[in-house]
Short mmCIF file of C-alpha atoms in Angstrom, two decimals:
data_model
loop_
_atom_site.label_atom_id
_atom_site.label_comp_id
_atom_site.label_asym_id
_atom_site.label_seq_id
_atom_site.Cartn_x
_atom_site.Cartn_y
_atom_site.Cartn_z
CA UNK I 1 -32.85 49.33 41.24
CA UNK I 2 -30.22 49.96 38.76
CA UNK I 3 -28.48 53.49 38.66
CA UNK I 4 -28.28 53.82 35.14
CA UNK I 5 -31.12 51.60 33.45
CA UNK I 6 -30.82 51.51 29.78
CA UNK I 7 -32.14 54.47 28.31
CA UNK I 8 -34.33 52.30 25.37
CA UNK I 9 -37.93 52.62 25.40
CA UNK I 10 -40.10 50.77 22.55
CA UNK I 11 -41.53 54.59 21.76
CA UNK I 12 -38.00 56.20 21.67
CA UNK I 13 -35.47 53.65 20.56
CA UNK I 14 -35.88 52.40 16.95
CA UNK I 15 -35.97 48.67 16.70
CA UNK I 16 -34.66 48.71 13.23
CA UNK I 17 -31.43 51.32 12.41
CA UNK I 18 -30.65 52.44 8.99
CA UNK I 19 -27.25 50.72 8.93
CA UNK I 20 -26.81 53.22 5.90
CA UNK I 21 -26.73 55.66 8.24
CA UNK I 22 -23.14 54.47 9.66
CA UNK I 23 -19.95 56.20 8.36
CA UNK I 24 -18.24 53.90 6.28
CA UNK I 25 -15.90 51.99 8.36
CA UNK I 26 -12.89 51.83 6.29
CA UNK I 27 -11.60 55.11 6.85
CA UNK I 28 -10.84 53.59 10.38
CA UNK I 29 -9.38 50.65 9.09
CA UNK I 30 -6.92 52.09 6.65
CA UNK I 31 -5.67 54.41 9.51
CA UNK I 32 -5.14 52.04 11.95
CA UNK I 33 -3.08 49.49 9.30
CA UNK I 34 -1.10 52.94 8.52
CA UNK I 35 -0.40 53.53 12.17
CA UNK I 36 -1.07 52.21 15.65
CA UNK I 37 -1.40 53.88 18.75
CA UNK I 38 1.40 55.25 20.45
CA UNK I 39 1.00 55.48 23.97
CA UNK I 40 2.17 58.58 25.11
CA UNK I 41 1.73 58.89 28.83
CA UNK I 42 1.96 56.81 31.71
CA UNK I 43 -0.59 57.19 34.54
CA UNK I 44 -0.25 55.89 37.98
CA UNK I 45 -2.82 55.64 41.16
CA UNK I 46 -2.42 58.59 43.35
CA UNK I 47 -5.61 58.37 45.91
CA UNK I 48 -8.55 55.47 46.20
CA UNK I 49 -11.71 57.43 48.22
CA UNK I 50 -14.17 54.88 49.63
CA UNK I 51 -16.44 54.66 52.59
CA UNK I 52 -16.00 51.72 55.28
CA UNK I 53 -19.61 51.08 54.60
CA UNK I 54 -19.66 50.35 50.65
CA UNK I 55 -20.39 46.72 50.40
CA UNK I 56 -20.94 47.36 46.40
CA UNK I 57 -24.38 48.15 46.72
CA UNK I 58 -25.54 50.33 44.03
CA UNK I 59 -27.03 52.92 46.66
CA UNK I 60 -23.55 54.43 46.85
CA UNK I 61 -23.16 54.74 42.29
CA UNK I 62 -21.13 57.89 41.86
CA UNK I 63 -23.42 59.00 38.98
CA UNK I 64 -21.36 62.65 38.10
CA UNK I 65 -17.67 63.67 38.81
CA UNK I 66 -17.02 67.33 38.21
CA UNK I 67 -13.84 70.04 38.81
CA UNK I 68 -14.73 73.73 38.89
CA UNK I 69 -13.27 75.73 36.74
CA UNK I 70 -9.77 76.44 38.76
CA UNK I 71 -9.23 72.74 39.22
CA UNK I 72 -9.25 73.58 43.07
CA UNK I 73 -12.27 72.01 43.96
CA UNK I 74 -13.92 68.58 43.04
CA UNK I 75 -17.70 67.70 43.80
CA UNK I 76 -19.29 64.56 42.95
CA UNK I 77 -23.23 63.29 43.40
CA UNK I 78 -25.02 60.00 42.45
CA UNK I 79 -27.86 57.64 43.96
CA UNK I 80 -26.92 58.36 47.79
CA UNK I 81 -28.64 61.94 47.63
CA UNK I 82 -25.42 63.96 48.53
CA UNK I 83 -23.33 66.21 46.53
CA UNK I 84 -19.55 65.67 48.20
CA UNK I 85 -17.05 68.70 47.80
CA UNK I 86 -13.91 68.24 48.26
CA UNK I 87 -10.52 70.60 47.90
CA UNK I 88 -8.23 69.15 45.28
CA UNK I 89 -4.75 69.93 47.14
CA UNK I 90 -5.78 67.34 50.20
CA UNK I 91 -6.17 64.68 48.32
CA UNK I 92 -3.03 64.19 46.88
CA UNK I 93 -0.08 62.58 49.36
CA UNK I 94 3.76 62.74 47.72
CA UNK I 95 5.59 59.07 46.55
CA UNK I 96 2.66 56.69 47.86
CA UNK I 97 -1.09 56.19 46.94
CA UNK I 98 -3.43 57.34 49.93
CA UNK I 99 -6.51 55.75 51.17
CA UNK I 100 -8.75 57.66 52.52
CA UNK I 101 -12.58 57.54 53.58
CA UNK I 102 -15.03 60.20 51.73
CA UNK I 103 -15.54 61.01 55.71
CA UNK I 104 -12.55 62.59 56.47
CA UNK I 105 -11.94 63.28 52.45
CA UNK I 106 -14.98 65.28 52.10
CA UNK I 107 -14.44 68.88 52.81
CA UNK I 108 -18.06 69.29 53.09
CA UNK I 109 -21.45 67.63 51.86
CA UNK I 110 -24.97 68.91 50.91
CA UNK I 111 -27.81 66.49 51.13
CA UNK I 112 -30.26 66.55 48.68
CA UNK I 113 -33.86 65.64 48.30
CA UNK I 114 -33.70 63.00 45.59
CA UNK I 115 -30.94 61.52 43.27
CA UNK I 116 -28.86 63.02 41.11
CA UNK I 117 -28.35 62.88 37.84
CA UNK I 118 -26.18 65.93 36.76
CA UNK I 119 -24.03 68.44 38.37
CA UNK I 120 -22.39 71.58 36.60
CA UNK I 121 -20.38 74.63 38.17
CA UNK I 122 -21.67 77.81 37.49
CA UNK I 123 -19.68 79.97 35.42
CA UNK I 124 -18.22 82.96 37.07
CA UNK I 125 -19.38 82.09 40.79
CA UNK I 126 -15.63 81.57 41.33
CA UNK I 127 -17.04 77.70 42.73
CA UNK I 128 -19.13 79.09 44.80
CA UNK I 129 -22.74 78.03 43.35
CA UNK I 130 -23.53 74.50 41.66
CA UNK I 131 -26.38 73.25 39.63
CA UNK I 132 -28.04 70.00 39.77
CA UNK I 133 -30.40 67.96 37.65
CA UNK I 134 -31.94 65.33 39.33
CA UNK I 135 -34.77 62.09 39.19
CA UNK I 136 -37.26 63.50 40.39
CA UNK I 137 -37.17 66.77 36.92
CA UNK I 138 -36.13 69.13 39.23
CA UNK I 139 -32.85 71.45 38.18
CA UNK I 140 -31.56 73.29 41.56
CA UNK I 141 -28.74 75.63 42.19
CA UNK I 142 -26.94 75.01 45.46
CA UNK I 143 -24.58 78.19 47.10
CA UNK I 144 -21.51 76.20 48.75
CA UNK I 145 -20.54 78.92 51.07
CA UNK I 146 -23.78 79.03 52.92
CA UNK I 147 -24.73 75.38 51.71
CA UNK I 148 -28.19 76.06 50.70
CA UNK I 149 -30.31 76.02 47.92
CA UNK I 150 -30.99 79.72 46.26
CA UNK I 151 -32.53 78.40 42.97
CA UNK I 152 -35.06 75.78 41.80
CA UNK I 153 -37.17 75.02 38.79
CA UNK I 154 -39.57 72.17 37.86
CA UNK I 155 -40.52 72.21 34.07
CA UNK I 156 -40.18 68.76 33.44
CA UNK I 157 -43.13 67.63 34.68
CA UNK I 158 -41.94 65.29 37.30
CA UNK I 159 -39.62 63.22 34.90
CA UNK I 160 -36.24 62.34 35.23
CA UNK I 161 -33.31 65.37 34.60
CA UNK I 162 -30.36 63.45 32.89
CA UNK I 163 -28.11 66.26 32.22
CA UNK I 164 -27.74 70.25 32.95
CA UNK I 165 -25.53 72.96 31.62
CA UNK I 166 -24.69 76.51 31.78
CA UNK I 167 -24.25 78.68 28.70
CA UNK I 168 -20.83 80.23 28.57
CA UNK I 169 -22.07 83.11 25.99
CA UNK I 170 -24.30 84.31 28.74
CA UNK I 171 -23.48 82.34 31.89
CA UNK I 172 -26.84 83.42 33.50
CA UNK I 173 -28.59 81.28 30.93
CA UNK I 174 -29.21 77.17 31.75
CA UNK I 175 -30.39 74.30 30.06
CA UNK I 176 -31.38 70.60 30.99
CA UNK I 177 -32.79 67.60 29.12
CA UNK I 178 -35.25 64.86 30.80
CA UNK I 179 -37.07 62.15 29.92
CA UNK I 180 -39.79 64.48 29.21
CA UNK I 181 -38.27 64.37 25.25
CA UNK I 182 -37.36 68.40 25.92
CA UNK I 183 -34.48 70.54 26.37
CA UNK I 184 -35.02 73.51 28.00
CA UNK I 185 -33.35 76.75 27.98
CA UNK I 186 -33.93 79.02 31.46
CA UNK I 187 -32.97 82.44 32.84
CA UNK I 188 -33.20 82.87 36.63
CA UNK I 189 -34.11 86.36 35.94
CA UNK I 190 -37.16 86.05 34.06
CA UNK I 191 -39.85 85.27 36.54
CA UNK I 192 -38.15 83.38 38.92
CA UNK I 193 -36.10 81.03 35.96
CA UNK I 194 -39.07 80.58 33.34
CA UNK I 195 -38.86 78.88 30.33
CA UNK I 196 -37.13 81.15 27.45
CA UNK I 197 -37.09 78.40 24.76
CA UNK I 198 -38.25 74.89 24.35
CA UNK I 199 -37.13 72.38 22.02
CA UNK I 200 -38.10 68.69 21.67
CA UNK I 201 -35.17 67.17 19.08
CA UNK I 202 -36.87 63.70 18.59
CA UNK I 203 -40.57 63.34 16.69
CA UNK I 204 -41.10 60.23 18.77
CA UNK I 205 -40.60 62.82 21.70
CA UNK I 206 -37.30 60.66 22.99
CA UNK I 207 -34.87 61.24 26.23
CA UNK I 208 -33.07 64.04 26.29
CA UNK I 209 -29.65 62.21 27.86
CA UNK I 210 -27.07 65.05 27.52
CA UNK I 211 -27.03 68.75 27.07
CA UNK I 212 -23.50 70.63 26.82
CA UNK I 213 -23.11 74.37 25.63
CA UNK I 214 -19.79 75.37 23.67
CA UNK I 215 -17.49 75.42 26.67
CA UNK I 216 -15.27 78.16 24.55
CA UNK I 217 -17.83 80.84 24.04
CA UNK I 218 -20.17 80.08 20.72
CA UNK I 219 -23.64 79.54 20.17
CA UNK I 220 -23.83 76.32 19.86
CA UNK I 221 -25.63 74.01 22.53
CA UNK I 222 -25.02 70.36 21.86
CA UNK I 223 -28.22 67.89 22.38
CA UNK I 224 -27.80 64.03 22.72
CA UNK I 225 -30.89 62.10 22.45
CA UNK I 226 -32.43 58.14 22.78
CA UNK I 227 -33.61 58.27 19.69
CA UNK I 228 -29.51 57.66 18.53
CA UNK I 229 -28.91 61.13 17.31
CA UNK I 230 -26.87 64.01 18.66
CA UNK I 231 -28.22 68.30 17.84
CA UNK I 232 -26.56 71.28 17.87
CA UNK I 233 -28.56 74.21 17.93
CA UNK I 234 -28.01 78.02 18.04
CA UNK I 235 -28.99 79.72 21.09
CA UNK I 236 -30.41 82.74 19.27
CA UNK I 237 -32.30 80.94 17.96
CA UNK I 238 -33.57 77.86 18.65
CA UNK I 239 -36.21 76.75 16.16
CA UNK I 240 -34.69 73.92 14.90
CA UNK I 241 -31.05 72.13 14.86
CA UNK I 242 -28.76 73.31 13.04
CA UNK I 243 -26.50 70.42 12.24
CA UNK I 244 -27.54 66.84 13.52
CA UNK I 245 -25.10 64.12 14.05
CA UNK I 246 -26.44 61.09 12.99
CA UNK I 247 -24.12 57.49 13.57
CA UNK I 248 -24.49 55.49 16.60
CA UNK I 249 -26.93 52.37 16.71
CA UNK I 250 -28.53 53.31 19.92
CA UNK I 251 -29.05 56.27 22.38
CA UNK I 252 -26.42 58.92 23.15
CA UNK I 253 -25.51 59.57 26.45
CA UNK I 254 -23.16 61.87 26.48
CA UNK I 255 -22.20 64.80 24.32
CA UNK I 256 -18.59 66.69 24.87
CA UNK I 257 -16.73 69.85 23.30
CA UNK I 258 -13.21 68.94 22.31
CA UNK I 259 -13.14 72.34 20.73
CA UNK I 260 -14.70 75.11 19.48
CA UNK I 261 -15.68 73.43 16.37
CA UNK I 262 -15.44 69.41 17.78
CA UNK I 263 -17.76 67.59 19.62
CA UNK I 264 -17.35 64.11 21.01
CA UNK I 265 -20.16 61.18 21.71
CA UNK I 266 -20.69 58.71 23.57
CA UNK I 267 -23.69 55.77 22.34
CA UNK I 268 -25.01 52.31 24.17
CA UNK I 269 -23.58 50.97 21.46
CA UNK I 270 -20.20 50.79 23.35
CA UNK I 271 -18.19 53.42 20.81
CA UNK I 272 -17.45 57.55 20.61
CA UNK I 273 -17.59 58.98 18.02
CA UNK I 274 -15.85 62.48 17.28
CA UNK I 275 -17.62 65.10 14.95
CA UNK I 276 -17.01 67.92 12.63
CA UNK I 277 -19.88 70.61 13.89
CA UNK I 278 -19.10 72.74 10.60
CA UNK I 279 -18.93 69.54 8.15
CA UNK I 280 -21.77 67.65 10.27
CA UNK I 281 -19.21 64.20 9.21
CA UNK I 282 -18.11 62.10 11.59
CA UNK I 283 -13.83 62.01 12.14
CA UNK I 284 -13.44 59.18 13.80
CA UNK I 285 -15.02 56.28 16.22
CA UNK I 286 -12.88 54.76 19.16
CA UNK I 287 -13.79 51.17 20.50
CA UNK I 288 -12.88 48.79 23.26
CA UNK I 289 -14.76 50.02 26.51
CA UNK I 290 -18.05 47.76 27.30
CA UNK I 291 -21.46 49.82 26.77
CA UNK I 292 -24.75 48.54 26.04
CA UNK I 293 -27.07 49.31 29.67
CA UNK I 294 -25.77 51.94 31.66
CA UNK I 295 -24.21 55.45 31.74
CA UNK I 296 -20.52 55.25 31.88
CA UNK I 297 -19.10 59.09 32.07
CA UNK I 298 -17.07 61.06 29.34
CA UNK I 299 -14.69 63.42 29.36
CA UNK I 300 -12.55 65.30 27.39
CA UNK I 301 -8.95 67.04 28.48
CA UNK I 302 -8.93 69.83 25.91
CA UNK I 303 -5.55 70.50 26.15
CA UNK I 304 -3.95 67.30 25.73
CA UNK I 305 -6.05 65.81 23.38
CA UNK I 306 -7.17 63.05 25.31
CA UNK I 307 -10.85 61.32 26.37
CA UNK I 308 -11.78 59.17 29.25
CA UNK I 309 -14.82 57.30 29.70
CA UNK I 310 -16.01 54.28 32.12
CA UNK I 311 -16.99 50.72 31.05
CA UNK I 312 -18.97 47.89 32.25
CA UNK I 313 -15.85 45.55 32.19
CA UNK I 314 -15.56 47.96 35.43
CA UNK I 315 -12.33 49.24 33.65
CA UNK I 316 -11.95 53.06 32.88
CA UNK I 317 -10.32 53.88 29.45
CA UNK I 318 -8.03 56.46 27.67
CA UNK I 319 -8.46 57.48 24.16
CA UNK I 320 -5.95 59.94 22.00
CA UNK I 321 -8.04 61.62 19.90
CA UNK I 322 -5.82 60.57 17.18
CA UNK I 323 -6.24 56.76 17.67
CA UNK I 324 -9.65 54.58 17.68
CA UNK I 325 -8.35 52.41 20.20
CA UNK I 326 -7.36 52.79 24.05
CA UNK I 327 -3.82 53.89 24.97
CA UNK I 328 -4.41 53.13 28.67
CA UNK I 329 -7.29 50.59 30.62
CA UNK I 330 -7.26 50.44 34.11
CA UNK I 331 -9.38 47.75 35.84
CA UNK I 332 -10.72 48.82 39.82
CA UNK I 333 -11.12 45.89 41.86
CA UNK I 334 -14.83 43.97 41.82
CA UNK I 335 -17.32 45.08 44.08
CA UNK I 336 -19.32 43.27 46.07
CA UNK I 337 -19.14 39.06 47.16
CA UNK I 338 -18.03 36.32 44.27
CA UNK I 339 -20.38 35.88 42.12
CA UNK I 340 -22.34 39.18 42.46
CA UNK I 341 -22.28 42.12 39.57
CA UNK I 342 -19.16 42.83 39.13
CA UNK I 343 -19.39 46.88 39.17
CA UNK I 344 -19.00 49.10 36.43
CA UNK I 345 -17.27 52.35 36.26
CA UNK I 346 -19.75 55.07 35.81
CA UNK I 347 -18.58 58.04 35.99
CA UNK I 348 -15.37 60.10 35.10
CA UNK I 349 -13.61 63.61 35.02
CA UNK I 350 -10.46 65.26 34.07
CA UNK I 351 -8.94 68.17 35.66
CA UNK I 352 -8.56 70.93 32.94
CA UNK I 353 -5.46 72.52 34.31
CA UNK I 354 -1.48 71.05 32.97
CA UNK I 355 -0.16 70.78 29.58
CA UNK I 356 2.17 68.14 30.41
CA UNK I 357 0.86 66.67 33.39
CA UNK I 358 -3.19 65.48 33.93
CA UNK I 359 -5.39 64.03 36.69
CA UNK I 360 -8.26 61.95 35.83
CA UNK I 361 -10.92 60.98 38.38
CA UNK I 362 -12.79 58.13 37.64
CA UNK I 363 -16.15 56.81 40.18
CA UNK I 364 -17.73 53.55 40.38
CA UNK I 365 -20.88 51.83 41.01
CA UNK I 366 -19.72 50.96 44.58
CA UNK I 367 -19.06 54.96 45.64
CA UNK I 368 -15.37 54.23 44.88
CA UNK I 369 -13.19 57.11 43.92
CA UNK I 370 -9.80 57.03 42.22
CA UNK I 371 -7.29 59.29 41.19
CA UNK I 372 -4.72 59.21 38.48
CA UNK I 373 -1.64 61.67 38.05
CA UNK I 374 -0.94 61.00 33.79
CA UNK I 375 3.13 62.12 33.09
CA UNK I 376 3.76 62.51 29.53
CA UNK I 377 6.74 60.29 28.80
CA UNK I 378 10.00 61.46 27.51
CA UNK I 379 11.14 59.84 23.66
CA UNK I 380 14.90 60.18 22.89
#
């Protein structure tokens, strides 16, 4: 069983786009004939995580990458049931790139009662509590230092939890989209985390594939969806979307805050595309990664202006948000005997912290982790 089956339904994808829908490609053209990338930064391997029983067998997918907020700790989950934590400092070994185990890596590990989907750090726990979506619609908060669960809700109806997210206006607040075509907004303290609103973006009642709140503070929750379009709606009041971002040829999987008025996207259509939330236009659309099945991870490193995603070439890829194609592609090594899948990379995450300086993690469909340390380079 595939980790990340194509989200495409007959009843939720449309078999026949409006290609008048696109943005007009030229823009792109004209600005990449006026000036090609310039690439920036060099990034080098620090750390490779594996286990010494990954064979490539999709069992050990890291589906979700994620640093809390300090950049001290990293915790990851996926297919093998168990959300890994593990402290950012001992993972890094000066002038040569260490291999270790997710054994003796893993500061601790939680096991959990189905896959997981989705994994967020709850704002203002100081790391201590993280939320999970997972397959079997359940969202569940998990407290690190006891390593327990202390909060669970099951609105979905039993289907599928792609994505959850905390609201960073009022970081009690949740939300998480399923395949149940809904995205739900929740409050632990009403009635043991009820429902407080309820909105279904798509007619034909599509996936709900990513939910992300404005990471800086507004009202806007972003809302990516199978039936190819992207939301943003207003907490306060959630009726209907506000703006809707309407350009990629198939589902969106993932939805990302560059700023406080930028969003980025991700489609099976194998492109991003980055938004204006205000002017509801697209800016610009970057190409080269390989997408048209699975979930591949984005990620966005606010303060350098960069984005990172995973492809099914089993390469992971840097974008400057100035430029519509890659400044940096990294290939991990196949998984798995010759002539079997080759692997994909399917998840990724940057580390928030640095101006100069970056890490990007990057997971793959055989439970391999690896780290880069990104230098900025020096021009003359």
């Amino acid at each position: 069983m595939n980790k990340f089956p194509t989200h495409s339904h007959p009843q939720t994808e449309p078999q026949n786009p409006n290609p008048h829908q696109e943005p007009n490609p030229e823009e792109n053209e004209k600005e990449s004939e006026a000036e090609k990338p310039r690439r920036e930064w060099d990034f080098t391997l620090s750390t490779v995580i594996s286990s010494s029983a990954a064979t490539g067998a999709v069992s050990n997918t890291v589906g979700v990458i994620e640093f809390d907020p300090s950049g001290a700790l990293l915790a990851t989950g996926g297919i093998a049931r168990k959300i890994r934590v593990y402290d950012f400092k001992t993972l890094l070994i000066e002038n040569e790139v260490a291999v270790l185990d997710h054994n003796s890596a893993c500061d601790f590990c939680i096991c959990t009662p189905a896959k997981l989907s989705s994994l967020r750090w709850k704002p203002g726990s100081g790391g201590r509590v993280v939320g999970s979506g997972d397959y079997d619609g359940v969202v569940t908060e998990y407290d690190l230092e006891r390593r327990v669960p202390v909060f669970e809700r099951d609105e979905h109806g039993g289907r599928r939890v792609w994505s959850m997210d905390y609201s960073h206006l009022d970081p009690v607040l949740g939300g998480s989209g399923s395949d149940d075509g809904t995205m739900q907004m929740w409050d632990p303290r009403c009635d043991g985390g009820r429902c407080v609103a309820r909105v279904q973006p798509s007619v034909g009642r599509s996936s709900v594939c990513c939910v992300e709140f404005n990471p800086f503070g507004g009202a806007l929750v972003a809302v990516g969806c199978a039936d190819r379009k992207a939301y943003g709606y207003d907490v306060r009041k959630m009726a209907d979307p506000v703006t809707v971002f309407d350009g990629h040829s198939r589902a969106v999987s993932y939805v990302r805050f560059l700023d406080h008025r930028t969003v980025v996207t991700s489609g099976i259509d194998g492109c991003l595309k980055m938004w204006d939330t205000e002017d509801q236009g697209p800016i610009r659309t970057y190409k080269g990664h390989v997408n048209s099945r699975r979930f591949v991870g984005l990620s966005a490193w606010r303060r350098g202006g960069l984005l990172a995603c995973g492809s099914e070439s089993n390469e992971v890829f840097v974008y400057d948000k100035r430029w519509g194609e890659p400044i940096w592609v990294h290939g991990f090594e196949p998984a798995g005997e010759p002539g079997c899948d080759r692997g994909f990379v399917s998840s990724v995450c940057w580390r928030q912290e640095g101006e100069d300086g970056c890490t990007l993690v990057a997971g793959g469909s055989d439970g391999v982790l690896q780290l880069f340390e990104g230098k900025r380079k020096l021009f003359l």
